[in-house]
């Protein structure tokens, strides 16, 4: 069973007090027997129980080519507003009817999202083959867990929402994601509670490329803070790209009407030709044949328009793939100065603000941290936990952003260079002078204290006792601790915390 889902909302509930209209149509013979291909369509429309001027329309279409063949099912749920003044936001989700069909019917193997799949080191190569398979038509939604083994969304809930649209693949907490990344590549992996949506492959001038939409843990936290549902945001990102092509495949009531009309025309032509008065009915037969030919011509014209659109869409995707490949190859380097692309300007705006703040000597802690991360992308990795701790200090009135930038700059330059040259930590720490660097906490860490200094990078846990320090008060405004770890194999420094002093 194939299932196309467009703009979605929760299942219909309690609309007995509102006017509803139910329409259906089916292809049957004059004797009321099913004819093949068998096509059925039903449409239910009703008013919204909360938003005045909004009407909900649900369509279900079925097609079966012959007895015993799989039944293709498509479901469309859309709204119809009486005017532009009806602008209440729509919560994107899927109707319960989809889940009921999955539970009560027997979906064929090609239906995506029937079960949650698992990605580990043993299945990584098969996962990569599926990602890059040219025939793949549906997205893959990859979900990782945080260091405590918690996923950002209930796996079964997300699977039930994406069934028919996307496969759902989970990365267990016990696997070595660093090893998996070496097989599938960084573009097709997710870490630390992130969600990565991998769309079907597209061919560009530089080869095949899969577009991705990455939901980072910090972005997911913002969804929760804003009262948004993570599964709805993921579904929205997917349907934004799948709605149009799926709408062409939807078995709509109009499509059923056309099938019924063609069947009736064929039956009338057959009866007219077999009639004893066929010569007298010559004009009638010609009229029927003309109507039939007109329908075929309209179908051919519609198919031609769709092909032209798909070719243009393919070309646009191809160009986007080339752009994405170039961006990936540049590894975050700044675009050419003559580029005035709005996306580039928007991306550079925070960087400009951070540089201006540093030059004025008044950067926030978050600005200092993100600027170093942007300037030294090949040397410094800033975890989401570090960004969050910097935000917390800024909310607490942190006043020494210039000092923080100085320490971070030395970390990314002199300290990193010494370690990259193989000189060891004892030599490298001289970059900070006295009292600004500590190799450990100077006392045994308790269970909670050790946990607070434990961070996950590429699926591995690191107790980051090495830290830079400024201030001794228990104050968000005056005290700074930057906990980090040197990853020799990558020659990168990973910052797990940048903010207040962590309790022991």
XYZ file of C-alpha atoms in Angstrom:
504
model
C 0.000 0.000 0.000
C 1.363 3.396 -0.954
C 0.227 6.327 1.111
C 0.476 9.975 0.023
C -0.107 12.501 2.802
C -0.395 16.220 2.126
C -1.058 19.145 4.523
C -2.141 17.353 7.647
C -3.985 17.706 10.924
C -5.261 15.484 13.712
C -8.111 13.111 13.020
C -11.697 14.288 12.822
C -13.307 14.436 16.227
C -16.722 15.413 17.566
C -18.152 17.383 14.663
C -21.743 16.228 15.123
C -22.928 19.811 15.721
C -21.466 21.127 12.468
C -22.618 20.828 8.876
C -20.733 18.081 7.055
C -20.887 16.899 3.450
C -19.908 13.386 2.361
C -19.466 12.560 -1.330
C -18.263 9.333 -2.941
C -17.827 7.860 -6.405
C -16.732 4.462 -7.691
C -16.170 2.745 -11.023
C -18.801 0.002 -11.437
C -20.546 -1.639 -14.375
C -24.176 -1.151 -15.321
C -24.889 -4.255 -13.242
C -23.276 -2.532 -10.192
C -20.298 -4.878 -10.269
C -16.715 -3.760 -9.764
C -14.770 -3.051 -12.929
C -10.993 -3.039 -13.201
C -8.989 -1.016 -12.796
C -11.212 -0.361 -9.779
C -11.129 3.264 -8.573
C -12.927 4.653 -5.521
C -12.921 8.164 -4.076
C -14.618 9.755 -1.089
C -14.585 13.329 0.187
C -15.712 14.628 3.588
C -15.896 18.362 4.259
C -16.864 20.105 7.496
C -16.378 23.350 9.349
C -13.559 23.877 11.847
C -14.807 23.696 15.441
C -12.485 26.475 16.621
C -11.626 28.718 13.658
C -14.526 30.540 12.043
C -14.363 30.659 8.251
C -12.189 27.573 7.861
C -13.380 24.331 6.301
C -11.571 20.992 6.434
C -11.603 18.641 3.445
C -10.542 15.003 3.724
C -10.169 12.856 0.611
C -9.451 9.130 0.434
C -8.721 7.422 -2.872
C -8.319 3.715 -3.692
C -7.095 2.036 -6.866
C -6.695 -1.657 -7.678
C -5.498 -2.718 -11.116
C -6.979 -6.213 -10.889
C -8.286 -8.813 -8.466
C -5.567 -9.907 -6.063
C -3.302 -6.959 -6.841
C -2.177 -4.499 -4.098
C -4.541 -1.628 -3.383
C -2.980 1.813 -3.710
C -4.356 4.265 -1.157
C -3.851 8.025 -1.065
C -5.096 10.424 1.603
C -5.314 14.181 1.331
C -6.264 16.560 4.130
C -6.467 20.256 3.342
C -8.176 23.439 4.465
C -10.330 25.919 2.603
C -10.576 29.441 4.047
C -13.426 31.821 3.265
C -10.976 34.737 2.908
C -7.417 35.871 3.626
C -8.524 37.163 7.025
C -8.686 33.582 8.299
C -5.009 33.304 9.212
C -4.908 31.133 12.318
C -1.878 28.781 12.122
C -2.430 25.101 11.332
C -0.861 22.392 13.485
C 0.808 20.041 11.011
C 0.138 16.360 11.767
C -1.587 13.362 10.219
C -5.142 12.037 10.604
C -5.675 8.893 12.659
C -7.171 7.267 9.596
C -3.641 6.692 8.290
C -2.634 4.730 11.380
C -5.903 2.777 11.327
C -5.241 1.712 7.733
C -1.751 0.554 8.671
C -3.080 -1.440 11.626
C -6.071 -3.014 9.870
C -4.542 -3.662 6.442
C -1.396 -5.415 5.279
C 1.019 -2.818 3.849
C 3.417 -4.085 1.193
C 7.155 -3.832 1.751
C 7.569 -0.657 -0.326
C 5.477 1.357 2.144
C 7.941 3.561 4.092
C 7.693 3.946 7.848
C 5.962 0.664 8.673
C 8.534 -0.009 11.419
C 11.426 1.796 13.103
C 14.742 0.624 11.672
C 18.090 0.525 13.476
C 21.433 1.952 12.402
C 24.562 0.423 13.917
C 28.046 -0.372 12.696
C 26.935 -3.664 11.142
C 24.116 -2.052 9.132
C 25.972 1.160 8.251
C 27.045 0.019 4.782
C 23.515 -1.124 3.908
C 22.199 2.207 5.207
C 24.612 4.109 2.945
C 23.524 2.039 -0.062
C 19.879 2.848 0.669
C 20.648 6.556 1.111
C 22.442 6.755 -2.237
C 20.105 4.403 -4.130
C 18.978 6.281 -7.222
C 15.529 4.664 -7.204
C 14.720 5.792 -3.647
C 11.619 8.007 -3.762
C 10.988 8.730 -0.098
C 13.040 10.532 2.614
C 14.869 8.867 5.498
C 14.489 10.398 8.959
C 17.495 9.573 11.155
C 17.143 10.101 14.916
C 19.985 10.063 17.448
C 19.816 9.985 21.234
C 21.594 12.132 23.808
C 24.254 10.873 26.199
C 21.567 9.613 28.584
C 20.033 7.479 25.835
C 16.952 9.694 25.459
C 15.589 10.462 21.987
C 14.256 13.974 21.219
C 10.893 12.501 20.226
C 9.005 9.286 20.853
C 10.175 6.958 18.078
C 6.899 5.115 17.636
C 4.910 8.339 17.672
C 7.109 9.866 14.948
C 6.984 6.657 12.913
C 3.182 6.604 13.043
C 3.104 10.214 11.825
C 5.589 9.672 8.990
C 4.249 6.312 7.802
C 3.771 6.421 4.055
C 6.077 9.419 3.778
C 9.450 8.554 5.261
C 11.437 5.697 6.738
C 12.414 6.227 10.382
C 15.871 5.047 11.472
C 17.132 5.225 15.067
C 20.741 5.307 16.270
C 20.966 3.364 19.578
C 22.931 4.829 22.476
C 25.309 1.860 22.634
C 26.748 2.187 19.109
C 29.995 3.871 18.059
C 28.688 6.753 15.952
C 32.218 7.845 15.128
C 32.802 4.500 13.410
C 29.441 4.789 11.623
C 30.355 8.293 10.438
C 33.532 6.963 8.866
C 31.344 4.639 6.747
C 28.361 6.832 5.827
C 29.954 10.300 6.027
C 29.174 13.238 8.296
C 26.433 14.511 5.998
C 24.283 11.432 6.566
C 24.675 10.965 10.330
C 23.175 12.551 13.458
C 24.680 12.923 16.941
C 23.653 13.794 20.475
C 19.881 14.036 20.066
C 19.800 15.570 16.571
C 17.372 14.594 13.795
C 18.561 14.434 10.186
C 16.077 14.199 7.289
C 17.788 12.799 4.168
C 15.867 13.383 0.945
C 16.145 11.211 -2.201
C 19.327 11.601 -4.221
C 19.635 14.147 -6.999
C 22.215 14.296 -9.754
C 24.301 17.447 -10.139
C 27.313 18.236 -12.277
C 29.525 17.049 -9.428
C 27.747 13.738 -8.970
C 24.851 12.441 -6.901
C 23.864 14.392 -3.807
C 21.200 14.020 -1.129
C 19.732 17.161 0.360
C 19.382 17.083 4.137
C 17.531 19.041 6.808
C 19.270 18.840 10.199
C 17.424 19.606 13.432
C 20.123 20.252 16.031
C 19.473 19.656 19.755
C 19.528 23.413 20.425
C 16.874 23.957 17.746
C 14.762 21.145 19.182
C 15.045 22.765 22.628
C 13.787 26.006 21.098
C 10.773 24.126 19.680
C 9.905 22.912 23.165
C 10.349 26.411 24.616
C 8.013 27.846 21.969
C 5.378 25.170 22.571
C 5.933 23.505 19.209
C 5.829 19.746 18.656
C 9.035 18.265 17.292
C 7.206 15.668 15.220
C 5.102 18.400 13.609
C 8.203 20.381 12.633
C 9.799 17.281 11.092
C 6.587 16.457 9.227
C 6.342 20.042 7.996
C 9.893 19.938 6.599
C 9.129 16.704 4.754
C 5.708 17.613 3.347
C 7.034 20.976 2.153
C 8.936 19.005 -0.494
C 6.617 16.053 -1.056
C 3.176 17.713 -1.239
C 3.304 18.733 -4.895
C 4.565 15.472 -6.461
C 2.274 13.443 -4.215
C -0.704 15.615 -5.186
C -0.245 14.463 -8.790
C -0.496 10.841 -7.683
C -3.458 11.433 -5.381
C -6.607 9.503 -6.333
C -8.975 12.456 -6.094
C -12.760 12.475 -6.607
C -12.144 14.330 -9.879
C -9.896 11.501 -11.036
C -12.606 8.965 -10.137
C -15.188 11.047 -12.029
C -12.976 10.952 -15.122
C -12.581 7.176 -14.802
C -16.372 6.774 -14.454
C -16.971 9.005 -17.479
C -14.503 7.063 -19.611
C -16.153 3.798 -18.567
C -19.591 5.126 -19.441
C -18.376 6.417 -22.809
C -16.802 3.064 -23.616
C -20.001 1.224 -22.710
C -22.166 3.591 -24.755
C -19.869 3.292 -27.767
C -19.950 -0.488 -27.531
C -23.747 -0.572 -27.319
C -24.126 1.895 -30.167
C -21.838 -0.072 -32.467
C -23.656 -3.327 -31.679
C -27.073 -1.779 -32.291
C -29.141 -2.698 -35.376
C -29.540 1.012 -35.984
C -25.800 1.712 -36.018
C -26.058 3.601 -39.323
C -28.762 5.894 -37.925
C -26.656 6.441 -34.809
C -23.614 7.463 -36.839
C -23.655 11.080 -35.630
C -24.173 9.926 -32.034
C -21.228 7.530 -32.262
C -19.031 10.227 -33.781
C -19.961 12.567 -30.923
C -19.043 9.961 -28.329
C -15.763 9.201 -30.059
C -14.988 12.919 -30.223
C -15.662 13.291 -26.494
C -13.464 10.289 -25.772
C -10.673 11.720 -27.942
C -10.961 15.075 -26.191
C -10.478 13.402 -22.812
C -7.411 11.580 -24.108
C -6.022 14.846 -25.495
C -6.523 16.587 -22.156
C -4.742 13.737 -20.390
C -1.830 13.957 -22.817
C -1.598 17.736 -22.355
C -1.644 17.413 -18.582
C 1.063 14.740 -18.736
C 3.191 16.999 -20.963
C 2.873 19.937 -18.546
C 3.843 17.736 -15.629
C 6.863 16.397 -17.493
C 7.989 19.941 -18.301
C 7.565 20.937 -14.667
C 9.475 17.895 -13.455
C 12.300 18.692 -15.873
C 12.517 22.254 -14.571
C 12.261 21.023 -10.992
C 15.011 18.503 -11.708
C 17.196 21.267 -13.122
C 16.549 23.443 -10.063
C 17.377 20.535 -7.736
C 20.472 19.817 -9.780
C 21.674 23.384 -9.322
C 20.865 23.204 -5.622
C 22.854 19.975 -5.389
C 25.832 21.682 -7.027
C 25.564 24.576 -4.592
C 25.338 22.219 -1.625
C 28.339 20.235 -2.887
C 30.378 23.416 -3.223
C 29.390 24.577 0.259
C 30.326 21.215 1.685
C 33.667 21.223 -0.151
C 34.482 24.670 1.160
C 33.888 23.403 4.736
C 32.188 26.544 5.895
C 34.489 29.066 4.187
C 32.980 32.429 3.383
C 31.302 32.826 -0.003
C 32.823 35.163 -2.591
C 32.601 38.865 -1.753
C 30.568 39.711 -4.830
C 27.782 37.305 -3.860
C 24.692 39.148 -2.675
C 22.544 36.085 -2.103
C 20.014 36.746 0.657
C 20.805 33.462 2.392
C 24.524 34.307 2.478
C 23.846 37.810 3.800
C 21.563 36.382 6.472
C 24.151 33.786 7.467
C 26.905 36.403 7.718
C 24.863 38.876 9.798
C 25.533 37.213 13.208
C 29.226 36.876 12.319
C 29.454 40.587 11.493
C 27.726 41.471 14.743
C 30.142 39.280 16.714
C 33.210 40.810 15.052
C 31.883 44.325 15.671
C 31.250 43.499 19.327
C 34.774 42.077 19.737
C 36.325 45.155 18.125
C 34.384 47.352 20.516
C 35.466 45.178 23.443
C 31.873 44.302 24.424
C 31.096 40.847 23.012
C 28.678 38.581 24.803
C 30.034 35.193 25.853
C 27.935 33.492 23.167
C 29.249 35.890 20.489
C 32.852 35.228 21.512
C 32.315 31.473 21.434
C 30.471 31.412 18.089
C 33.009 33.746 16.454
C 35.907 31.478 17.414
C 33.917 28.489 16.194
C 33.322 30.187 12.825
C 36.896 31.412 12.365
C 38.539 28.128 13.385
C 36.071 25.556 12.038
C 39.007 23.247 11.229
C 40.351 23.423 14.800
C 37.485 24.038 17.221
C 34.255 22.082 17.723
C 31.669 23.743 19.964
C 29.028 21.384 21.347
C 25.456 22.525 21.875
C 25.984 22.179 25.620
C 28.677 24.893 25.432
C 26.367 27.245 23.510
C 23.601 26.664 26.051
C 25.900 27.347 29.008
C 27.150 30.550 27.319
C 23.549 31.681 26.822
C 22.869 31.039 30.513
C 25.830 33.197 31.568
C 24.766 35.985 29.224
C 21.284 35.928 30.730
C 22.989 36.235 34.122
C 24.770 39.417 33.005
C 28.247 38.061 32.131
C 30.573 41.068 31.854
C 33.902 39.727 30.573
C 33.229 38.716 26.986
C 36.501 40.346 25.883
C 38.471 38.183 28.342
C 36.609 35.085 27.145
C 37.473 35.882 23.526
C 41.125 36.326 24.468
C 41.254 32.909 26.145
C 39.376 31.215 23.301
C 41.694 32.858 20.740
C 44.759 31.511 22.518
C 43.106 28.102 22.725
C 42.520 28.065 18.959
C 45.959 29.415 18.070
C 49.004 28.913 20.315
C 47.574 26.033 22.366
C 46.184 24.178 19.337
C 49.379 24.698 17.336
C 51.550 23.292 20.112
C 49.427 20.147 20.387
C 49.221 19.786 16.602
C 53.026 19.940 16.495
C 53.171 17.086 19.013
C 54.694 19.158 21.852
C 52.331 17.922 24.560
C 50.048 19.614 27.066
C 52.821 20.765 29.413
C 54.328 22.869 26.662
C 51.012 23.978 25.158
C 49.565 25.376 28.405
C 52.230 28.089 28.435
C 50.038 29.930 25.912
C 47.739 31.032 28.745
C 50.279 32.265 31.283
C 49.665 31.709 34.993
C 46.364 30.773 36.642
C 44.247 30.725 33.459
C 44.612 27.006 32.676
C 44.001 23.885 34.764
C 44.634 20.325 33.642
C 42.148 18.973 36.201
C 39.878 20.131 38.993
C 42.509 19.646 41.704
C 40.257 17.376 43.726
C 38.438 14.115 43.264
C 35.150 14.486 41.442
C 31.956 13.067 42.916
C 29.440 11.205 40.805
C 27.327 14.307 40.013
C 30.421 16.455 39.548
C 31.909 14.009 37.085
C 28.585 13.768 35.240
C 28.439 17.556 34.851
C 31.836 17.449 33.139
C 30.971 14.512 30.885
C 30.077 15.313 27.291
C 29.287 13.275 24.178
C 31.108 13.803 20.888
C 30.606 11.449 17.934
C 28.894 8.979 20.211
C 31.809 8.803 22.663
C 31.786 10.232 26.195
C 34.590 12.463 27.450
C 35.172 13.688 31.006
C 36.475 17.183 30.290
C 38.532 18.189 33.313
C 40.879 20.443 31.323
C 39.552 23.966 31.515
C 40.301 27.658 31.180
C 39.228 29.856 34.055
C 38.600 33.432 35.052
C 37.129 34.606 38.362
C 36.449 32.678 41.547
C 33.045 33.906 42.702
C 29.949 31.765 42.402
C 28.563 34.257 39.903
C 27.222 33.997 36.377
C 28.292 37.592 35.762
C 31.931 37.348 36.871
C 33.101 33.722 36.651
C 34.045 31.745 33.559
C 34.993 28.113 33.003
C 35.724 26.647 29.548
C 35.955 22.840 29.628
C 37.462 21.140 26.592
C 39.205 18.012 25.289
C 41.883 17.429 22.638
C 40.899 14.820 20.018
C 44.303 13.831 18.646
C 43.026 11.692 15.766
C 41.074 14.670 14.370
C 43.480 17.354 15.616
C 40.537 19.277 17.003
C 39.635 20.816 20.351
C 36.093 20.031 21.483
C 34.486 22.524 23.886
C 31.751 21.005 26.027
C 31.065 23.849 28.490
C 31.581 27.605 28.365
C 29.985 29.429 31.261
C 29.592 29.253 35.024
C 31.728 27.241 37.418
C 30.504 23.637 37.536
C 29.739 22.204 40.970
C 31.776 19.285 42.239
